[in-house]
PDB file of C-alpha atoms in Angstrom:
ATOM      1  CA  MET Z   1      72.683  73.497  97.288  1.00  0.00           C
ATOM      2  CA  LYS Z   2      73.966  73.826  93.748  1.00  0.00           C
ATOM      3  CA  ARG Z   3      77.643  73.041  93.321  1.00  0.00           C
ATOM      4  CA  ILE Z   4      79.465  75.510  91.067  1.00  0.00           C
ATOM      5  CA  ARG Z   5      81.995  74.188  88.579  1.00  0.00           C
ATOM      6  CA  PHE Z   6      85.039  76.366  88.018  1.00  0.00           C
ATOM      7  CA  PRO Z   7      87.382  76.125  85.003  1.00  0.00           C
ATOM      8  CA  VAL Z   8      90.317  75.091  87.219  1.00  0.00           C
ATOM      9  CA  GLY Z   9      91.643  71.716  88.318  1.00  0.00           C
ATOM     10  CA  GLU Z  10      89.555  69.555  90.611  1.00  0.00           C
ATOM     11  CA  GLU Z  11      92.236  69.800  93.337  1.00  0.00           C
ATOM     12  CA  LYS Z  12      92.020  73.600  93.380  1.00  0.00           C
ATOM     13  CA  SER Z  13      88.215  73.519  93.439  1.00  0.00           C
ATOM     14  CA  ALA Z  14      88.236  70.987  96.266  1.00  0.00           C
ATOM     15  CA  ALA Z  15      90.787  73.030  98.228  1.00  0.00           C
ATOM     16  CA  LEU Z  16      88.625  76.145  97.877  1.00  0.00           C
ATOM     17  CA  ARG Z  17      85.499  74.272  98.971  1.00  0.00           C
ATOM     18  CA  GLU Z  18      87.331  72.881 102.021  1.00  0.00           C
ATOM     19  CA  LYS Z  19      88.657  76.308 102.981  1.00  0.00           C
ATOM     20  CA  MET Z  20      85.212  77.862 102.645  1.00  0.00           C
ATOM     21  CA  ALA Z  21      83.681  75.057 104.714  1.00  0.00           C
ATOM     22  CA  ALA Z  22      86.351  75.474 107.405  1.00  0.00           C
ATOM     23  CA  LEU Z  23      85.551  79.198 107.603  1.00  0.00           C
ATOM     24  CA  SER Z  24      81.800  78.404 107.496  1.00  0.00           C
ATOM     25  CA  ILE Z  25      81.240  80.404 104.307  1.00  0.00           C
ATOM     26  CA  ARG Z  26      78.187  79.021 102.541  1.00  0.00           C
ATOM     27  CA  GLU Z  27      77.123  79.757  98.970  1.00  0.00           C
ATOM     28  CA  GLU Z  28      73.703  80.851 100.315  1.00  0.00           C
ATOM     29  CA  ASP Z  29      75.428  83.603 102.324  1.00  0.00           C
ATOM     30  CA  LEU Z  30      77.088  85.070  99.234  1.00  0.00           C
ATOM     31  CA  GLN Z  31      75.559  87.831  97.155  1.00  0.00           C
ATOM     32  CA  GLU Z  32      77.077  87.771  93.666  1.00  0.00           C
ATOM     33  CA  ARG Z  33      76.878  90.515  91.028  1.00  0.00           C
ATOM     34  CA  PHE Z  34      78.447  90.738  87.603  1.00  0.00           C
ATOM     35  CA  ILE Z  35      79.474  94.074  86.151  1.00  0.00           C
ATOM     36  CA  ARG Z  36      81.592  95.238  83.262  1.00  0.00           C
ATOM     37  CA  SER Z  37      85.300  95.374  83.951  1.00  0.00           C
ATOM     38  CA  GLN Z  38      87.351  98.545  83.735  1.00  0.00           C
ATOM     39  CA  GLY Z  39      90.596  99.232  81.940  1.00  0.00           C
ATOM     40  CA  ALA Z  40      92.226  97.685  78.898  1.00  0.00           C
ATOM     41  CA  GLY Z  41      90.682  94.681  77.234  1.00  0.00           C
ATOM     42  CA  GLY Z  42      88.968  96.043  74.151  1.00  0.00           C
ATOM     43  CA  GLN Z  43      85.669  94.649  72.954  1.00  0.00           C
ATOM     44  CA  ASN Z  44      85.540  91.942  75.639  1.00  0.00           C
ATOM     45  CA  VAL Z  45      85.626  94.543  78.424  1.00  0.00           C
ATOM     46  CA  ASN Z  46      83.002  96.713  76.734  1.00  0.00           C
ATOM     47  CA  LYS Z  47      80.488  93.963  75.988  1.00  0.00           C
ATOM     48  CA  VAL Z  48      80.849  91.245  78.635  1.00  0.00           C
ATOM     49  CA  ALA Z  49      80.147  91.598  82.374  1.00  0.00           C
ATOM     50  CA  SER Z  50      83.187  89.616  83.495  1.00  0.00           C
ATOM     51  CA  CYS Z  51      83.924  91.498  86.732  1.00  0.00           C
ATOM     52  CA  VAL Z  52      82.589  89.644  89.791  1.00  0.00           C
ATOM     53  CA  CYS Z  53      81.473  91.397  92.982  1.00  0.00           C
ATOM     54  CA  LEU Z  54      80.971  89.090  95.962  1.00  0.00           C
ATOM     55  CA  LYS Z  55      79.526  90.082  99.315  1.00  0.00           C
ATOM     56  CA  HIS Z  56      79.498  87.823 102.354  1.00  0.00           C
ATOM     57  CA  ARG Z  57      76.277  88.864 104.099  1.00  0.00           C
ATOM     58  CA  PRO Z  58      77.089  87.690 107.672  1.00  0.00           C
ATOM     59  CA  THR Z  59      80.397  89.594 107.867  1.00  0.00           C
ATOM     60  CA  GLY Z  60      79.692  92.337 105.328  1.00  0.00           C
ATOM     61  CA  ILE Z  61      83.016  91.721 103.574  1.00  0.00           C
ATOM     62  CA  GLU Z  62      82.990  92.636  99.879  1.00  0.00           C
ATOM     63  CA  VAL Z  63      85.394  91.508  97.164  1.00  0.00           C
ATOM     64  CA  ARG Z  64      85.668  92.600  93.562  1.00  0.00           C
ATOM     65  CA  CYS Z  65      87.642  90.584  91.019  1.00  0.00           C
ATOM     66  CA  GLN Z  66      88.436  91.445  87.403  1.00  0.00           C
ATOM     67  CA  GLN Z  67      91.743  89.623  87.275  1.00  0.00           C
ATOM     68  CA  GLU Z  68      90.927  87.446  84.233  1.00  0.00           C
ATOM     69  CA  ARG Z  69      88.928  87.920  81.045  1.00  0.00           C
ATOM     70  CA  SER Z  70      86.760  84.955  81.911  1.00  0.00           C
ATOM     71  CA  GLN Z  71      83.794  85.439  84.239  1.00  0.00           C
ATOM     72  CA  ALA Z  72      84.045  81.851  85.494  1.00  0.00           C
ATOM     73  CA  LEU Z  73      87.701  82.272  86.498  1.00  0.00           C
ATOM     74  CA  ASN Z  74      86.894  85.584  88.172  1.00  0.00           C
ATOM     75  CA  ARG Z  75      84.178  83.831  90.201  1.00  0.00           C
ATOM     76  CA  PHE Z  76      86.786  81.340  91.452  1.00  0.00           C
ATOM     77  CA  PHE Z  77      89.374  84.022  92.290  1.00  0.00           C
ATOM     78  CA  ALA Z  78      86.751  86.194  94.007  1.00  0.00           C
ATOM     79  CA  ARG Z  79      85.816  83.307  96.291  1.00  0.00           C
ATOM     80  CA  GLN Z  80      89.490  82.713  97.059  1.00  0.00           C
ATOM     81  CA  ARG Z  81      90.003  86.362  97.989  1.00  0.00           C
ATOM     82  CA  LEU Z  82      86.828  86.405 100.052  1.00  0.00           C
ATOM     83  CA  ALA Z  83      87.983  83.343 102.015  1.00  0.00           C
ATOM     84  CA  GLU Z  84      91.364  85.011 102.663  1.00  0.00           C
ATOM     85  CA  LYS Z  85      89.688  88.211 103.867  1.00  0.00           C
ATOM     86  CA  VAL Z  86      87.295  86.356 106.170  1.00  0.00           C
ATOM     87  CA  GLU Z  87      90.214  84.337 107.565  1.00  0.00           C
ATOM     88  CA  ALA Z  88      92.242  87.516 108.153  1.00  0.00           C
ATOM     89  CA  ALA Z  89      89.261  89.181 109.846  1.00  0.00           C
ATOM     90  CA  ARG Z  90      88.742  86.230 112.192  1.00  0.00           C
ATOM     91  CA  PHE Z  91      92.276  85.115 112.963  1.00  0.00           C
ATOM     92  CA  GLY Z  92      94.501  87.909 111.626  1.00  0.00           C
ATOM     93  CA  ALA Z  93      94.946  90.069 114.709  1.00  0.00           C
ATOM     94  CA  GLN Z  94      95.298  87.078 116.986  1.00  0.00           C
ATOM     95  CA  SER Z  95      97.861  85.299 114.816  1.00  0.00           C
ATOM     96  CA  ALA Z  96      99.869  88.467 114.096  1.00  0.00           C
ATOM     97  CA  ARG Z  97     100.114  89.173 117.820  1.00  0.00           C
ATOM     98  CA  GLN Z  98     101.020  85.537 118.453  1.00  0.00           C
ATOM     99  CA  GLN Z  99     103.799  85.688 115.853  1.00  0.00           C
ATOM    100  CA  GLU Z 100     105.174  88.873 117.399  1.00  0.00           C
ATOM    101  CA  LEU Z 101     105.266  87.301 120.869  1.00  0.00           C
ATOM    102  CA  GLU Z 102     106.901  84.158 119.501  1.00  0.00           C
ATOM    103  CA  LYS Z 103     109.597  86.236 117.786  1.00  0.00           C
ATOM    104  CA  ILE Z 104     110.396  88.081 121.035  1.00  0.00           C
ATOM    105  CA  ARG Z 105     110.492  84.770 122.901  1.00  0.00           C
ATOM    106  CA  ARG Z 106     112.991  83.354 120.373  1.00  0.00           C
ATOM    107  CA  GLN Z 107     115.185  86.443 120.638  1.00  0.00           C
ATOM    108  CA  LYS Z 108     115.319  86.270 124.433  1.00  0.00           C
ATOM    109  CA  ARG Z 109     115.855  82.511 124.614  1.00  0.00           C
ATOM    110  CA  LYS Z 110     119.248  81.402 125.936  1.00  0.00           C
ATOM    111  CA  ARG Z 111     121.489  79.664 123.450  1.00  0.00           C
ATOM    112  CA  SER Z 112     122.006  75.950 123.873  1.00  0.00           C
ATOM    113  CA  LYS Z 113     125.438  74.806 125.005  1.00  0.00           C
ATOM    114  CA  ARG Z 114     126.188  73.297 121.606  1.00  0.00           C
ATOM    115  CA  ALA Z 115     125.136  76.457 119.741  1.00  0.00           C
ATOM    116  CA  LYS Z 116     127.285  78.587 122.037  1.00  0.00           C
ATOM    117  CA  GLU Z 117     130.321  76.313 121.511  1.00  0.00           C
ATOM    118  CA  LYS Z 118     129.788  76.425 117.740  1.00  0.00           C
ATOM    119  CA  MET Z 119     129.598  80.236 117.771  1.00  0.00           C
ATOM    120  CA  LEU Z 120     132.719  80.556 119.911  1.00  0.00           C
ATOM    121  CA  ALA Z 121     134.635  78.116 117.682  1.00  0.00           C
ATOM    122  CA  SER Z 122     133.673  80.185 114.659  1.00  0.00           C
ATOM    123  CA  LYS Z 123     134.900  83.350 116.376  1.00  0.00           C
ATOM    124  CA  LYS Z 124     138.181  81.647 117.263  1.00  0.00           C
ATOM    125  CA  ARG Z 125     138.748  80.550 113.636  1.00  0.00           C
ATOM    126  CA  GLN Z 126     138.113  84.112 112.463  1.00  0.00           C
ATOM    127  CA  ALA Z 127     140.591  85.467 115.017  1.00  0.00           C
ATOM    128  CA  GLU Z 128     143.226  82.978 113.844  1.00  0.00           C
ATOM    129  CA  LYS Z 129     142.673  84.053 110.231  1.00  0.00           C
ATOM    130  CA  LYS Z 130     143.179  87.683 111.205  1.00  0.00           C
ATOM    131  CA  LEU Z 131     146.307  86.785 113.140  1.00  0.00           C
ATOM    132  CA  LEU Z 132     147.762  85.097 110.043  1.00  0.00           C
ATOM    133  CA  ARG Z 133     147.234  88.331 108.034  1.00  0.00           C
ATOM    134  CA  THR Z 134     149.693  90.243 110.189  1.00  0.00           C
ATOM    135  CA  ARG Z 135     153.316  90.593 109.202  1.00  0.00           C
ATOM    136  CA  CYS Z 136     155.835  88.224 110.656  1.00  0.00           C
ATOM    137  CA  GLY Z 137     157.334  90.757 113.047  1.00  0.00           C
ATOM    138  CA  ASP Z 138     154.023  92.302 114.159  1.00  0.00           C
ATOM    139  CA  ALA Z 139     152.526  89.190 115.778  1.00  0.00           C
ATOM    140  CA  GLU Z 140     154.815  89.266 118.802  1.00  0.00           C
TER     141      GLU Z 140
END
């Protein structure tokens, strides 16, 4: 397997490789095409095929990246996006549902004794402040 070098720091490249390995995305499973970008960019856009289209064959997920003027950088960003999409497809629904359940659980949970005392003390201080705002004759 040929290792691709991206024009980013070694830490970022290593992090991307680890993420792709964790999601079992192999370079052999990727179909990569280069096309001309669209939009502003002048001569570079018209002459150079810097837009990267990646397709992950096993899942059928496609990504298109024309974020940068450089083809090499676009290759890196396309792989990042592809990894995010594959991760969302595999774990997205499960984790979103899990987060929702966890939020409901936190809302229903009974306050600890200390938290309740703290809240009540705060309320009492606020009530005392309001009481001090009244006129001298009104408090009685």
